[in-house]
Coordinates of C-alpha atoms and ligand atoms in Angstrom, one line a residue:
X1 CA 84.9 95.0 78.6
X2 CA 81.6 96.4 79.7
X3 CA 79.6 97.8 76.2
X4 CA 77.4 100.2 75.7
X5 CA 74.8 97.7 74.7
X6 CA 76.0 95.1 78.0
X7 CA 74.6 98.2 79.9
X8 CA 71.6 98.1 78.5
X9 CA 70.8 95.1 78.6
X10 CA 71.6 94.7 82.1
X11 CA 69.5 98.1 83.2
X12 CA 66.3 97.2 81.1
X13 CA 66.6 94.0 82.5
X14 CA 67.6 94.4 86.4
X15 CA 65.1 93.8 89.4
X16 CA 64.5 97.2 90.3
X17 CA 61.9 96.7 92.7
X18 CA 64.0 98.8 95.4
X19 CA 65.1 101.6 92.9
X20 CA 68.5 101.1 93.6
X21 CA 68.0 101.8 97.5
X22 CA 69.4 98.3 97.7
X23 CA 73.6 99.8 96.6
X24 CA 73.1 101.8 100.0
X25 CA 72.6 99.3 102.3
X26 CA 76.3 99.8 103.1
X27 CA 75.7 103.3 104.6
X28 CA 72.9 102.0 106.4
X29 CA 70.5 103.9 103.9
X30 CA 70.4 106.1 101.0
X31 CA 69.3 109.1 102.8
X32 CA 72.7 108.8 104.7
X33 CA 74.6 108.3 101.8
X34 CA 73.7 111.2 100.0
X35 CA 74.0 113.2 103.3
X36 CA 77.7 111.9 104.7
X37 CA 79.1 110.7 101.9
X38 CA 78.0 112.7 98.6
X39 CA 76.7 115.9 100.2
X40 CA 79.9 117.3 101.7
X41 CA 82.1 116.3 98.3
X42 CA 79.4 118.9 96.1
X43 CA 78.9 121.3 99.2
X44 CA 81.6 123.7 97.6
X45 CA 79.4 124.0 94.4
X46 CA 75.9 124.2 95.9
X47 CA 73.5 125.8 95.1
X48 CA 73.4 124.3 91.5
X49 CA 72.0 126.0 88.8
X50 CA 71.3 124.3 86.0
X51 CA 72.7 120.6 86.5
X52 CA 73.2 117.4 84.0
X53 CA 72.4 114.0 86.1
X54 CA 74.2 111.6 83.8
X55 CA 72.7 107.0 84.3
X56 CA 70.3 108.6 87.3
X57 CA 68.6 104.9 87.0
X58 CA 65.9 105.2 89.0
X59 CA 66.2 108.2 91.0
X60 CA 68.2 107.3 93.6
X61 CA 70.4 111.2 93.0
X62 CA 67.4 112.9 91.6
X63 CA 65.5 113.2 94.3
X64 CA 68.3 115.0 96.5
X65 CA 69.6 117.2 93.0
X66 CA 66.1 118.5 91.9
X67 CA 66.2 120.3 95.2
X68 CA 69.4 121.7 95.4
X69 CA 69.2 122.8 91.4
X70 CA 67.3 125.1 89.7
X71 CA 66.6 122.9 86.6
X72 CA 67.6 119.7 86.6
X73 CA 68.1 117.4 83.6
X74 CA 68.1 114.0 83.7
X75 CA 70.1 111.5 80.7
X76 CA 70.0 107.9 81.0
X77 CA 70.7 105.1 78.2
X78 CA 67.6 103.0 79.2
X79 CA 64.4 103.8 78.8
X80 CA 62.7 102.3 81.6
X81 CA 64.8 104.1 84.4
X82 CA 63.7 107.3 82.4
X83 CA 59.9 106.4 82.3
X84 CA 60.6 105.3 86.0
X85 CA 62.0 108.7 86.9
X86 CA 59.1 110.8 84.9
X87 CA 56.6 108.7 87.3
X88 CA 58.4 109.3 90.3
X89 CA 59.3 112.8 90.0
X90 CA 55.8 113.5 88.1
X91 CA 55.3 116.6 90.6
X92 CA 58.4 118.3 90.3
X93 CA 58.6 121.4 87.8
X94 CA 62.4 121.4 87.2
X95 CA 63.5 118.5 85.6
X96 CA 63.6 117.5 82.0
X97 CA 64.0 114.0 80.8
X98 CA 66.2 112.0 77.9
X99 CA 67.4 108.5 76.8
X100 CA 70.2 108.4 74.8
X101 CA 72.2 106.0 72.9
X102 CA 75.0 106.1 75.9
X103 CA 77.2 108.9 74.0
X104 CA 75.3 111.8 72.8
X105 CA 74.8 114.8 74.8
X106 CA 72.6 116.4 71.3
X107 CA 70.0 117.2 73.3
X108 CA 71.6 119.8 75.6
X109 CA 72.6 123.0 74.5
X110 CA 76.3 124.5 74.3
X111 CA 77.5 126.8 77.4
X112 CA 74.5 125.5 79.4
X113 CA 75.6 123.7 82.1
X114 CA 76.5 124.8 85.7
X115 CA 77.0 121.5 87.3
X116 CA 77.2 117.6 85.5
X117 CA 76.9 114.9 88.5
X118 CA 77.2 111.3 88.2
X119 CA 77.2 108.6 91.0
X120 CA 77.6 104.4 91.0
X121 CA 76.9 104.9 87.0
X122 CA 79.9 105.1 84.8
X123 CA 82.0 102.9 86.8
X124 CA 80.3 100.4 84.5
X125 CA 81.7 102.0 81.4
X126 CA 84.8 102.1 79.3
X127 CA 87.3 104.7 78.8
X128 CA 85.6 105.4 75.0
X129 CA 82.4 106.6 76.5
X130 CA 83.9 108.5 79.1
X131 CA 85.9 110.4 76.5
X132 CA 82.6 110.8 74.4
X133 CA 81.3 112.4 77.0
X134 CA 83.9 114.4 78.0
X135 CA 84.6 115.9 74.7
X136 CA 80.8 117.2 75.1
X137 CA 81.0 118.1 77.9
X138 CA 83.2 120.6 77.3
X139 CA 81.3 122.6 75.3
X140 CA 77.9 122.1 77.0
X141 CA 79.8 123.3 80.4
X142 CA 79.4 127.1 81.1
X143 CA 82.8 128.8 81.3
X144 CA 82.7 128.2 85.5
X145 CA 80.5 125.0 85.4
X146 CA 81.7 121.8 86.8
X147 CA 81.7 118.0 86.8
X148 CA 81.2 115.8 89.3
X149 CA 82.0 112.0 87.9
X150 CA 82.6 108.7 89.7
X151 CA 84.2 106.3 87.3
X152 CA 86.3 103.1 87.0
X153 CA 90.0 103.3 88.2
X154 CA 90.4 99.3 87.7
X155 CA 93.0 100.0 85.0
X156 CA 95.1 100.4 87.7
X157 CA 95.1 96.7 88.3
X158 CA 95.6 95.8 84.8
X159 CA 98.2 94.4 83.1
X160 CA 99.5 95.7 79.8
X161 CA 97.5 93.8 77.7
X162 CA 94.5 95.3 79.9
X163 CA 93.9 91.9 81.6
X164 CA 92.7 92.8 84.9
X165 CA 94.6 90.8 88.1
X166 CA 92.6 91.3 91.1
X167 CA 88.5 90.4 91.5
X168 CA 86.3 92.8 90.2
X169 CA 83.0 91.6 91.3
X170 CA 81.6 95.3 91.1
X171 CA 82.1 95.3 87.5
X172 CA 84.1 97.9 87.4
X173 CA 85.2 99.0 83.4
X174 CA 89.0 97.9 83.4
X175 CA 90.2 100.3 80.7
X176 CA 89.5 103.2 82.9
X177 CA 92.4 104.7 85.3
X178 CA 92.4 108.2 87.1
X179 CA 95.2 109.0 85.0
X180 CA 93.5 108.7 81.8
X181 CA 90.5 110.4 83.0
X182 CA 92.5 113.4 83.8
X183 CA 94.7 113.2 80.4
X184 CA 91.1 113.0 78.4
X185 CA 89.6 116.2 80.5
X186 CA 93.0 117.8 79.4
X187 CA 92.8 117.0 75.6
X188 CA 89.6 118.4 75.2
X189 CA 90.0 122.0 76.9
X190 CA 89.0 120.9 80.5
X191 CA 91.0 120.5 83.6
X192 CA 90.7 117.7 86.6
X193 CA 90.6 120.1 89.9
X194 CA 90.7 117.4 92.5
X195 CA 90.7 113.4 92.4
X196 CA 89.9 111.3 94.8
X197 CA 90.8 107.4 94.5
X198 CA 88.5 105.7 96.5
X199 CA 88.1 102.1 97.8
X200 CA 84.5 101.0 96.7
X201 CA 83.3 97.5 98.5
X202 CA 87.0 95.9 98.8
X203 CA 90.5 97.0 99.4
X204 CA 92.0 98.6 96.5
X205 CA 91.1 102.0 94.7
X206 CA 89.3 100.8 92.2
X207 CA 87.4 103.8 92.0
X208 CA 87.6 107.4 91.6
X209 CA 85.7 111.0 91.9
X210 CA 86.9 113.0 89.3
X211 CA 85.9 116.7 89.5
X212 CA 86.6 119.2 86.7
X213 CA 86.2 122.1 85.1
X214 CA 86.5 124.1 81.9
X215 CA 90.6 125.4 81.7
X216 CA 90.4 129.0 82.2
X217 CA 87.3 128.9 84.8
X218 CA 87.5 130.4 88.2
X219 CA 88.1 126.5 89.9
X220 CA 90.8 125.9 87.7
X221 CA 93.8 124.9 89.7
X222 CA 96.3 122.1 89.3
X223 CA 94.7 118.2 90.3
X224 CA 95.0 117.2 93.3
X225 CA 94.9 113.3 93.7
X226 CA 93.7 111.8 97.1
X227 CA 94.9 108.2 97.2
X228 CA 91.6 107.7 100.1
X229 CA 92.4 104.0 101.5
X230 CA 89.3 105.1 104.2
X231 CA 86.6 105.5 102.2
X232 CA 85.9 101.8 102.7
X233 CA 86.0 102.7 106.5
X234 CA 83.6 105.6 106.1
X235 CA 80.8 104.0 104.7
X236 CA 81.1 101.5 107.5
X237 CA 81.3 104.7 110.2
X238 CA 78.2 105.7 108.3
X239 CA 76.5 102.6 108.7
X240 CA 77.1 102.5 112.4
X241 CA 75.3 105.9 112.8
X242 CA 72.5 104.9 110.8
X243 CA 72.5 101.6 112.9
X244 CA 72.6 103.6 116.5
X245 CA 70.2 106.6 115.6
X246 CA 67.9 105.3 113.2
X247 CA 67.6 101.9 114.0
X248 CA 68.2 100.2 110.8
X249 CA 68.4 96.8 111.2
X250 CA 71.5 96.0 112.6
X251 CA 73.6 93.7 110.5
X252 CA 77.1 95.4 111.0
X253 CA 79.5 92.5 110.4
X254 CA 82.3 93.0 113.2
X255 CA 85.7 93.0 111.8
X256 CA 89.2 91.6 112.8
X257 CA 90.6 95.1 111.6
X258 CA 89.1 97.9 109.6
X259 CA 91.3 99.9 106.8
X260 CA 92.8 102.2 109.4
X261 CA 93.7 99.7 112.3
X262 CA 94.8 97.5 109.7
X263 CA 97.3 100.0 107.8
X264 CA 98.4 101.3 111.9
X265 CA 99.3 97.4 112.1
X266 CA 101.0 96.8 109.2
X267 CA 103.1 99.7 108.7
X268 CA 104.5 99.4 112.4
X269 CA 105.4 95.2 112.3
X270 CA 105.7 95.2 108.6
X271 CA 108.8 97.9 109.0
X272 CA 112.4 96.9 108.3
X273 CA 111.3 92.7 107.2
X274 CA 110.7 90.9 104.4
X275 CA 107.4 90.6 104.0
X276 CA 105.5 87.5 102.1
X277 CA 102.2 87.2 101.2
X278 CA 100.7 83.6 101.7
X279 CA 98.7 82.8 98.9
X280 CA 98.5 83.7 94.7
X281 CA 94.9 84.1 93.8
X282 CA 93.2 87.5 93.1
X283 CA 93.1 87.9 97.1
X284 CA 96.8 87.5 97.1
X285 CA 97.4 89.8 94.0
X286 CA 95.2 92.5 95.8
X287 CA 97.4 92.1 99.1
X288 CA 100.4 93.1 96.8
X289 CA 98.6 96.3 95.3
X290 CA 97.4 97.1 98.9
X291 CA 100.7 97.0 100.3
X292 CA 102.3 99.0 97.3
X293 CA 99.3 101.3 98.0
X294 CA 101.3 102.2 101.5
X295 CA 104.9 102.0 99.8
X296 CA 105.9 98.3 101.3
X297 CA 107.1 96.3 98.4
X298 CA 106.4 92.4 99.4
X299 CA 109.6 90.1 98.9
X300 CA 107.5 87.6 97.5
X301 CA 104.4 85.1 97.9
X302 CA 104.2 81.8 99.4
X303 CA 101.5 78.7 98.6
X304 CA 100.3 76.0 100.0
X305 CA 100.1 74.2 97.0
X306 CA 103.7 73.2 96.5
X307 CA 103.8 72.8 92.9
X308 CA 103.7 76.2 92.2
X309 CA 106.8 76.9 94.3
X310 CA 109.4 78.0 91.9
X311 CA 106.8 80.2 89.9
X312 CA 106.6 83.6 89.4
X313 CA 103.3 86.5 90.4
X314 CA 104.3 90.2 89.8
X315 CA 107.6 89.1 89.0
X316 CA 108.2 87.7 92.1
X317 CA 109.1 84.1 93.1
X318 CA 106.5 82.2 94.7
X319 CA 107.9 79.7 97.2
X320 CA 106.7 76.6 99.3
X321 CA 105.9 77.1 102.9
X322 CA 108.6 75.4 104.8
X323 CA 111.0 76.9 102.4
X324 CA 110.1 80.4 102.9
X325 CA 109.2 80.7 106.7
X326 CA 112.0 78.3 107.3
X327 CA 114.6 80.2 105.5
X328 CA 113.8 83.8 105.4
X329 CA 114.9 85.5 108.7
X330 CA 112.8 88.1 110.7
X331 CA 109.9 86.8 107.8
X332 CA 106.4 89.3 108.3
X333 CA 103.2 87.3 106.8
X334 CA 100.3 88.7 105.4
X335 CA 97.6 85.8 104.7
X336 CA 96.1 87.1 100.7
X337 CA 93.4 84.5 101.2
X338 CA 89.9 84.9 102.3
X339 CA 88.4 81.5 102.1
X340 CA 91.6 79.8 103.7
X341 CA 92.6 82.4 106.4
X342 CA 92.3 80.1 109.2
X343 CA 93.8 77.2 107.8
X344 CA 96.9 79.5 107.2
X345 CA 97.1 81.3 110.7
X346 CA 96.8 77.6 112.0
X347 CA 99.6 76.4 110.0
X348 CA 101.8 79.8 110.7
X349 CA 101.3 79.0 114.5
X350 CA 102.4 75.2 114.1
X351 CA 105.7 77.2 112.2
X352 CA 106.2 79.4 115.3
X353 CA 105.2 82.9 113.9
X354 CA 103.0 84.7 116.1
X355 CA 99.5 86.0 115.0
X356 CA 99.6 90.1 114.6
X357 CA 103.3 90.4 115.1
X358 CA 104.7 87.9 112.7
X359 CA 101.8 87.6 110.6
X360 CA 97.7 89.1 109.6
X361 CA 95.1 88.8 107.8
X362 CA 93.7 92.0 105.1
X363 CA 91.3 94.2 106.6
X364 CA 87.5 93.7 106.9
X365 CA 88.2 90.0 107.5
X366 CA 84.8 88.6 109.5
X367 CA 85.5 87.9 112.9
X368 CA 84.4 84.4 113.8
Ligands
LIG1 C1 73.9 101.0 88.6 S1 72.7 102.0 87.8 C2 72.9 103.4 88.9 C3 71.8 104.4 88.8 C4 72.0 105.6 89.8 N1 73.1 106.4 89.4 C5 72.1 105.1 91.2 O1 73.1 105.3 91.8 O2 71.1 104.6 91.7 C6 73.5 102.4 86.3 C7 72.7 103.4 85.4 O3 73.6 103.8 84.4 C8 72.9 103.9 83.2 N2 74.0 103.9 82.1 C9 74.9 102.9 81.9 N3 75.6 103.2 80.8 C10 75.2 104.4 80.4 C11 75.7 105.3 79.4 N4 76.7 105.0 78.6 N5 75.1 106.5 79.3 C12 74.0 106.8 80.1 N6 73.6 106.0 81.0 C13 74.2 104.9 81.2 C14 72.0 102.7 83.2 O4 71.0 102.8 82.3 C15 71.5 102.8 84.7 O5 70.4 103.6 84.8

């Protein structure tokens, strides 16, 4: 659980010295961020009237928004990214700036808004604020105005009892799903347009871009969800361009498979065999999601650690090597380890499985 007051703490307290610039170095900047990833998802609502930048921290939005808006209002829990923004954006006429206690939205009038945008901010909180917000938001939206949110989906990864069961090192709020985002826009008199589940710095969709709107406006339509596997493999596209044309420094890590060579791969050896998944940690447990992301429901896991053969994950038995590779016919492998990869495509060669067609690795493994 990430609180209110966990958020704060963290933001008051964070290095800042690179104003955030340093969450873009996937893109291969933030110029190109806003540009190839943001940009075209708002382009529909552009220009922006009067827009709401909820958590802009330092900036890193603000300084794109306050030209594309005609007054721009900025709302951030901590202080010191709001004193940070009034000294950055000390020229510019159109903004207006507020800290807030993380809920209230008091200092914005009703039927005022044209456009709400928020970006790498509220993935860090739970479902309560989100529906704070929302219920706001729905008065403070103009009849046609719309939101533009990224948030959490890591409840999708959750048990019932809301434990989460793959890594989250992006701290990502677990009691937030797409789902519920959408039900809360619908309780309070607004409707989600379009959804789009996105894959932020891993394999699973442990994001999402929620855009809505007041029910009743003229861009109310029924939701439609995009499950976007890709995104993963855009940023990295991104980053290439940035690398060739701008020269950033090149640090592009070369991969065994990106997202999309890696789904091609799987879906076509995977097809018609049982397919295991060698190993039971939160890699493993990620492998299963991924692979019930594209519909393939794994047969069970495998360890090297023999003791916990006879075990269950997901409800599904975990077995000892030799026992499964040796007694499963027509087996398909997918190694759901990161730190033992090799070790395991060793060990499945010695067995007499042959790497890509009898067995791989998850995507955006590091080529040696
Ligand atoms: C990771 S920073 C991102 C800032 C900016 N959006 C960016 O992408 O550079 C998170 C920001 O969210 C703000 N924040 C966190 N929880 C909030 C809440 N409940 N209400 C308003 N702002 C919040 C923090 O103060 C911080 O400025």
């Amino acid at each position: 659980m990430a609180t209110i007051n966990d958020n704060l703490q963290t933001w008051s307290n964070y290095d800042w010295s690179q104003s955030g610039d340093e969450w873009s170095a996937g893109w291969g900047g933030t110029e190109y961020l806003w540009t190839c990833t943001i940009l075209p998802r708002i382009l529909p609502y552009l220009p922006l009237g009067r827009t709401l930048e909820l958590a802009p921290g330092f900036g890193r939005w603000t300084q794109f928004l306050k030209d594309v808006s005609q007054e721009l209002i900025l709302v951030d829990l901590t202080e010191r990214c709001i004193d940070a923004c009034k000294a950055r954006f000390a020229g510019a006429k159109n903004l207006r700036y507020f800290t807030n206690d993380g809920k209230s939205l008091d200092m914005i009038e009703d039927n005022s808004l044209d456009f709400v945008f928020s970006w790498d901010s509220l993935v860090h909180v739970e479902i309560d604020v989100l529906e704070a917000y929302l219920k706001q938001l729905a008065k403070k939206l103009k009849p046609d105005g719309v939101g533009f949110i990224h948030h959490s989906n890591l409840g999708r990864y959750c048990d019932q009892n809301g434990e989460v069961l793959v890594e989250n090192a992006a701290w990502r709020a677990g009691t937030v799903t797409a789902e519920g985002f959408e039900a809360i826009c619908a309780s309070v008199g607004l409707c989600c347009i379009r959804q789009e589940l996105i894959n932020w710095n891993g394999l699973l969709l442990n994001d999402c871009i929620s855009v809505f709107t007041p029910q009743g406006s003229k861009f109310d339509q029924p939701n439609q969800r995009w499950k976007n596997l890709f995104f993963g493999d855009e940023s990295r596209r991104v980053r290439k361009i940035a690398e060739h044309y701008k020269g950033v420094e090149n640090k592009q890590v070369v991969h065994q498979a990106g997202m999309g060579e890696w789904i091609g791969r799987i879906t076509i050896a995977a097809q018609g065999r049982p397919v295991y998944i060698w190993g039971t940690g939160k890699v493993g447990s990620a492998v299963y999601y991924l692979l019930q992301e594209l519909g393939i429901q794994a047969a069970g896991f495998i360890d090297s650690d023999v003791r916990k053969a006879g075990q269950k994950l997901m409800d599904l038995n975990i077995a000892a090597p030799d026992e499964a590779i040796g007694l499963v016919e027509d087996i398909f492998v997918v190694i759901g380890s990161i730190a033992y990869h090799q070790e395991i495509g060793n060990r499945l060669i010695e067995m007499g499985l042959k790497s890509i067609i009898d067995f791989d690795t998850i995507p955006y493994i590091t080529k040696p």
